[in-house]
mmCIF file of C-alpha atoms in Angstrom:
data_model
loop_
_atom_site.group_PDB
_atom_site.id
_atom_site.type_symbol
_atom_site.label_atom_id
_atom_site.label_comp_id
_atom_site.label_asym_id
_atom_site.label_seq_id
_atom_site.Cartn_x
_atom_site.Cartn_y
_atom_site.Cartn_z
ATOM 1 C CA UNK D 220 87.311 -11.562 18.925
ATOM 2 C CA UNK D 221 85.960 -10.406 15.526
ATOM 3 C CA UNK D 222 88.774 -7.899 15.254
ATOM 4 C CA UNK D 223 87.908 -6.212 18.562
ATOM 5 C CA UNK D 224 90.488 -5.583 21.273
ATOM 6 C CA UNK D 225 89.728 -4.985 24.988
ATOM 7 C CA UNK D 226 86.031 -5.725 24.484
ATOM 8 C CA UNK D 227 84.992 -5.377 28.141
ATOM 9 C CA UNK D 228 86.895 -2.126 28.482
ATOM 10 C CA UNK D 229 84.896 -0.916 25.503
ATOM 11 C CA UNK D 230 81.631 -2.014 27.143
ATOM 12 C CA UNK D 231 82.453 -0.110 30.341
ATOM 13 C CA UNK D 232 83.323 2.964 28.288
ATOM 14 C CA UNK D 233 80.054 2.751 26.355
ATOM 15 C CA UNK D 234 78.007 2.514 29.569
ATOM 16 C CA UNK D 235 79.775 5.546 31.025
ATOM 17 C CA UNK D 236 79.268 7.558 27.832
ATOM 18 C CA UNK D 237 75.588 6.665 27.467
ATOM 19 C CA UNK D 238 74.877 7.683 31.068
ATOM 20 C CA UNK D 239 76.210 11.188 30.427
ATOM 21 C CA UNK D 240 73.248 13.558 29.856
ATOM 22 C CA UNK D 241 72.926 14.945 26.360
ATOM 23 C CA UNK D 242 70.251 16.402 24.064
ATOM 24 C CA UNK D 243 69.085 12.965 22.897
ATOM 25 C CA UNK D 244 68.452 11.521 26.360
ATOM 26 C CA UNK D 245 66.908 14.747 27.682
ATOM 27 C CA UNK D 246 64.564 14.897 24.687
ATOM 28 C CA UNK D 247 63.442 11.276 25.093
ATOM 29 C CA UNK D 248 62.832 11.778 28.826
ATOM 30 C CA UNK D 249 60.811 14.918 28.141
ATOM 31 C CA UNK D 250 58.694 13.275 25.444
ATOM 32 C CA UNK D 251 58.049 10.274 27.687
ATOM 33 C CA UNK D 252 56.938 12.568 30.512
ATOM 34 C CA UNK D 253 54.762 14.832 28.378
ATOM 35 C CA UNK D 254 53.289 12.458 25.808
ATOM 36 C CA UNK D 255 53.548 8.929 27.149
ATOM 37 C CA UNK D 256 55.395 5.679 26.501
ATOM 38 C CA UNK D 257 54.455 5.318 22.837
ATOM 39 C CA UNK D 258 55.694 8.789 21.899
ATOM 40 C CA UNK D 259 58.754 8.220 24.072
ATOM 41 C CA UNK D 260 59.678 5.152 22.054
ATOM 42 C CA UNK D 261 59.061 7.053 18.821
ATOM 43 C CA UNK D 262 61.656 9.565 19.997
ATOM 44 C CA UNK D 263 63.973 6.746 21.068
ATOM 45 C CA UNK D 264 63.714 5.161 17.609
ATOM 46 C CA UNK D 265 64.724 8.500 16.120
ATOM 47 C CA UNK D 266 67.799 8.453 18.344
ATOM 48 C CA UNK D 267 68.629 4.868 17.339
ATOM 49 C CA UNK D 268 68.352 5.703 13.637
ATOM 50 C CA UNK D 269 70.332 8.914 13.990
ATOM 51 C CA UNK D 270 73.101 7.209 15.950
ATOM 52 C CA UNK D 271 73.206 4.320 13.479
ATOM 53 C CA UNK D 272 73.657 6.745 10.590
ATOM 54 C CA UNK D 273 76.430 8.552 12.456
ATOM 55 C CA UNK D 274 78.208 5.274 13.194
ATOM 56 C CA UNK D 275 77.981 4.229 9.534
ATOM 57 C CA UNK D 276 79.326 7.612 8.444
ATOM 58 C CA UNK D 277 82.139 7.282 10.951
ATOM 59 C CA UNK D 278 83.039 3.784 9.744
ATOM 60 C CA UNK D 279 83.117 4.981 6.124
ATOM 61 C CA UNK D 280 85.450 7.867 6.852
ATOM 62 C CA UNK D 281 83.102 10.861 6.754
ATOM 63 C CA UNK D 282 84.410 11.966 10.150
ATOM 64 C CA UNK D 283 87.877 12.325 8.635
ATOM 65 C CA UNK D 284 86.388 14.604 5.976
ATOM 66 C CA UNK D 285 84.867 16.812 8.681
ATOM 67 C CA UNK D 286 88.182 16.946 10.500
ATOM 68 C CA UNK D 287 90.199 17.882 7.408
ATOM 69 C CA UNK D 288 87.664 20.247 5.823
ATOM 70 C CA UNK D 289 86.868 22.927 8.453
ATOM 71 C CA UNK D 290 84.186 24.809 6.422
ATOM 72 C CA UNK D 291 82.009 21.681 6.282
ATOM 73 C CA UNK D 292 82.415 21.116 10.000
ATOM 74 C CA UNK D 293 81.489 24.753 10.705
ATOM 75 C CA UNK D 294 78.318 24.546 8.581
ATOM 76 C CA UNK D 295 77.125 21.409 10.369
ATOM 77 C CA UNK D 296 78.173 22.740 13.753
ATOM 78 C CA UNK D 297 76.259 25.997 13.491
ATOM 79 C CA UNK D 298 73.241 24.345 11.877
ATOM 80 C CA UNK D 299 73.089 21.924 14.798
ATOM 81 C CA UNK D 300 73.586 24.723 17.338
ATOM 82 C CA UNK D 301 70.781 26.828 15.835
ATOM 83 C CA UNK D 302 68.420 23.844 15.709
ATOM 84 C CA UNK D 303 69.035 22.821 19.344
ATOM 85 C CA UNK D 304 68.594 26.425 20.512
ATOM 86 C CA UNK D 305 65.390 26.782 18.475
ATOM 87 C CA UNK D 306 63.943 23.620 20.050
ATOM 88 C CA UNK D 307 64.872 24.934 23.515
ATOM 89 C CA UNK D 308 63.334 28.366 22.988
ATOM 90 C CA UNK D 309 60.074 26.817 21.731
ATOM 91 C CA UNK D 310 59.895 24.564 24.783
ATOM 92 C CA UNK D 311 60.465 27.515 27.143
ATOM 93 C CA UNK D 312 57.854 29.659 25.390
ATOM 94 C CA UNK D 313 55.270 26.876 25.577
ATOM 95 C CA UNK D 314 56.018 26.231 29.267
ATOM 96 C CA UNK D 315 55.435 29.847 30.215
ATOM 97 C CA UNK D 316 52.347 30.040 28.032
ATOM 98 C CA UNK D 317 50.890 27.125 29.968
ATOM 99 C CA UNK D 318 51.862 28.759 33.264
ATOM 100 C CA UNK D 319 50.166 32.058 32.395
ATOM 101 C CA UNK D 320 46.965 30.188 31.531
ATOM 102 C CA UNK D 321 47.119 27.786 34.491
ATOM 103 C CA UNK D 322 43.823 29.033 35.942
ATOM 104 C CA UNK D 323 41.964 28.637 32.643
ATOM 105 C CA UNK D 324 40.748 25.570 30.834
ATOM 106 C CA UNK D 325 43.645 24.450 28.674
ATOM 107 C CA UNK D 326 43.009 24.836 24.928
ATOM 108 C CA UNK D 327 43.164 21.581 22.962
ATOM 109 C CA UNK D 328 46.562 22.380 21.462
ATOM 110 C CA UNK D 329 48.283 23.249 24.751
ATOM 111 C CA UNK D 330 48.753 19.680 25.895
ATOM 112 C CA UNK D 331 51.591 19.122 23.444
ATOM 113 C CA UNK D 332 54.739 21.217 23.430
ATOM 114 C CA UNK D 333 55.712 22.521 19.977
ATOM 115 C CA UNK D 334 59.292 21.386 20.568
ATOM 116 C CA UNK D 335 58.093 17.808 21.094
ATOM 117 C CA UNK D 336 55.811 17.322 18.119
ATOM 118 C CA UNK D 337 56.860 14.651 15.625
ATOM 119 C CA UNK D 338 59.169 12.994 18.203
ATOM 120 C CA UNK D 339 60.755 10.474 15.813
ATOM 121 C CA UNK D 340 61.728 13.061 13.228
ATOM 122 C CA UNK D 341 62.872 15.631 15.767
ATOM 123 C CA UNK D 342 65.000 13.140 17.707
ATOM 124 C CA UNK D 343 66.633 11.915 14.497
ATOM 125 C CA UNK D 344 67.474 15.465 13.438
ATOM 126 C CA UNK D 345 68.898 16.271 16.880
ATOM 127 C CA UNK D 346 71.161 13.229 16.545
ATOM 128 C CA UNK D 347 72.240 13.887 12.976
ATOM 129 C CA UNK D 348 73.002 17.610 13.341
ATOM 130 C CA UNK D 349 75.897 16.908 15.659
ATOM 131 C CA UNK D 350 79.262 16.691 13.903
ATOM 132 C CA UNK D 351 80.975 16.259 17.262
ATOM 133 C CA UNK D 352 79.140 12.955 17.637
ATOM 134 C CA UNK D 353 80.553 11.711 14.314
ATOM 135 C CA UNK D 354 84.067 12.646 15.385
ATOM 136 C CA UNK D 355 83.509 11.045 18.781
ATOM 137 C CA UNK D 356 82.287 7.758 17.331
ATOM 138 C CA UNK D 357 85.299 7.293 15.111
ATOM 139 C CA UNK D 358 87.828 8.391 17.754
ATOM 140 C CA UNK D 359 86.290 5.989 20.282
ATOM 141 C CA UNK D 360 85.655 3.042 17.949
ATOM 142 C CA UNK D 361 89.070 3.067 16.344
ATOM 143 C CA UNK D 362 90.741 2.352 19.683
ATOM 144 C CA UNK D 363 89.078 -1.060 19.830
ATOM 145 C CA UNK D 364 89.442 -2.243 16.225
ATOM 146 C CA UNK D 365 92.408 -4.538 15.706
ATOM 147 C CA UNK D 366 94.808 -3.096 13.088
ATOM 148 C CA UNK D 367 95.055 -5.285 10.027
ATOM 149 C CA UNK D 368 91.829 -7.203 10.683
ATOM 150 C CA UNK D 369 90.522 -8.190 7.209
ATOM 151 C CA UNK D 370 86.859 -7.419 7.980
ATOM 152 C CA UNK D 371 86.754 -4.078 9.854
ATOM 153 C CA UNK D 372 83.106 -3.574 8.898
ATOM 154 C CA UNK D 373 82.215 -6.572 11.059
ATOM 155 C CA UNK D 374 84.135 -5.068 13.977
ATOM 156 C CA UNK D 375 82.273 -1.759 13.611
ATOM 157 C CA UNK D 376 78.968 -3.639 13.400
ATOM 158 C CA UNK D 377 79.597 -5.420 16.695
ATOM 159 C CA UNK D 378 80.766 -2.229 18.400
ATOM 160 C CA UNK D 379 77.736 -0.339 17.112
ATOM 161 C CA UNK D 380 75.373 -3.096 18.267
ATOM 162 C CA UNK D 381 76.769 -2.820 21.785
ATOM 163 C CA UNK D 382 76.121 0.925 21.777
ATOM 164 C CA UNK D 383 72.543 0.456 20.592
ATOM 165 C CA UNK D 384 71.866 -2.321 23.118
ATOM 166 C CA UNK D 385 72.799 -0.166 26.092
ATOM 167 C CA UNK D 386 71.082 2.829 24.540
ATOM 168 C CA UNK D 387 67.820 0.835 24.363
ATOM 169 C CA UNK D 388 68.097 -0.081 28.045
ATOM 170 C CA UNK D 389 68.913 3.462 29.129
ATOM 171 C CA UNK D 390 66.271 5.218 27.030
ATOM 172 C CA UNK D 391 63.640 2.688 28.125
ATOM 173 C CA UNK D 392 64.418 3.536 31.756
ATOM 174 C CA UNK D 393 64.075 7.244 30.935
ATOM 175 C CA UNK D 394 60.753 6.721 29.150
ATOM 176 C CA UNK D 395 59.145 4.841 32.032
ATOM 177 C CA UNK D 396 60.712 7.232 34.509
ATOM 178 C CA UNK D 397 59.108 10.005 32.504
ATOM 179 C CA UNK D 398 55.684 8.483 33.090
ATOM 180 C CA UNK D 399 56.224 8.831 36.840
ATOM 181 C CA UNK D 400 57.248 12.454 36.386
ATOM 182 C CA UNK D 401 54.151 13.068 34.276
ATOM 183 C CA UNK D 402 51.940 12.112 37.208
ATOM 184 C CA UNK D 403 53.793 14.553 39.437
ATOM 185 C CA UNK D 404 53.527 17.330 36.874
ATOM 186 C CA UNK D 405 49.759 16.931 36.528
ATOM 187 C CA UNK D 406 49.364 17.650 40.231
ATOM 188 C CA UNK D 407 51.896 20.461 40.418
ATOM 189 C CA UNK D 408 51.637 23.008 37.632
ATOM 190 C CA UNK D 409 54.434 25.176 39.014
ATOM 191 C CA UNK D 410 56.739 22.152 39.113
ATOM 192 C CA UNK D 411 55.741 21.258 35.545
ATOM 193 C CA UNK D 412 56.431 24.776 34.262
ATOM 194 C CA UNK D 413 59.765 24.935 36.076
ATOM 195 C CA UNK D 414 60.910 21.502 34.885
ATOM 196 C CA UNK D 415 59.875 22.183 31.288
ATOM 197 C CA UNK D 416 61.656 25.530 31.353
ATOM 198 C CA UNK D 417 64.738 23.717 32.645
ATOM 199 C CA UNK D 418 64.564 21.282 29.726
ATOM 200 C CA UNK D 419 64.341 24.181 27.277
ATOM 201 C CA UNK D 420 67.296 25.885 28.941
ATOM 202 C CA UNK D 421 69.312 22.668 28.634
ATOM 203 C CA UNK D 422 68.673 22.558 24.892
ATOM 204 C CA UNK D 423 69.764 26.179 24.528
ATOM 205 C CA UNK D 424 72.870 25.276 26.547
ATOM 206 C CA UNK D 425 73.562 22.296 24.281
ATOM 207 C CA UNK D 426 73.274 24.624 21.293
ATOM 208 C CA UNK D 427 75.733 27.105 22.785
ATOM 209 C CA UNK D 428 78.143 24.296 23.679
ATOM 210 C CA UNK D 429 78.002 22.920 20.136
ATOM 211 C CA UNK D 430 78.487 26.398 18.634
ATOM 212 C CA UNK D 431 81.680 26.868 20.643
ATOM 213 C CA UNK D 432 83.021 23.347 20.040
ATOM 214 C CA UNK D 433 86.073 22.636 17.931
ATOM 215 C CA UNK D 434 86.766 19.672 15.698
ATOM 216 C CA UNK D 435 89.651 18.551 17.859
#
């Protein structure tokens, strides 16, 4: 079908992959919890755009360039690692700042975490500064594209649409789940500080994991 082999196996694989926690999903959940549904969808759109760009780059062979030119992979890898760690550290600092001032009236600028400002742009950058994602997309996609099919771009388009469809469903669930968490956080400042610190620690962990990743 349209140059795609084992379509339903691919769908099951996509669902399993999307459900794995990563910086994109954690960021969208956090934005939804802290800033509401609208900001959550702004972050989600950043993820969609970032993933779409990565899939296009993968389909056009950029991933092969990263795999065969190690210096380029290293530059992107460490840039992504530094950025994820920087986002995490800012989130942790803001969480503890809010905790220290929990008994005071919150200043106007303390309701929004620095790491979550400009959610669309930040989510897109988080997606794009991940060379491992480019390599993953091409290694996963290529298994389901029929060799010799005359229109491989159409096959990649269908495969990419499936990814985005399930990503929309999953991120929407996270955004509305985040609204429930927001209500809990408003009533429990210690819980809010602890959860936000955990999110920041996850981003630092993602940065460390990316920094130690290989192109293989």
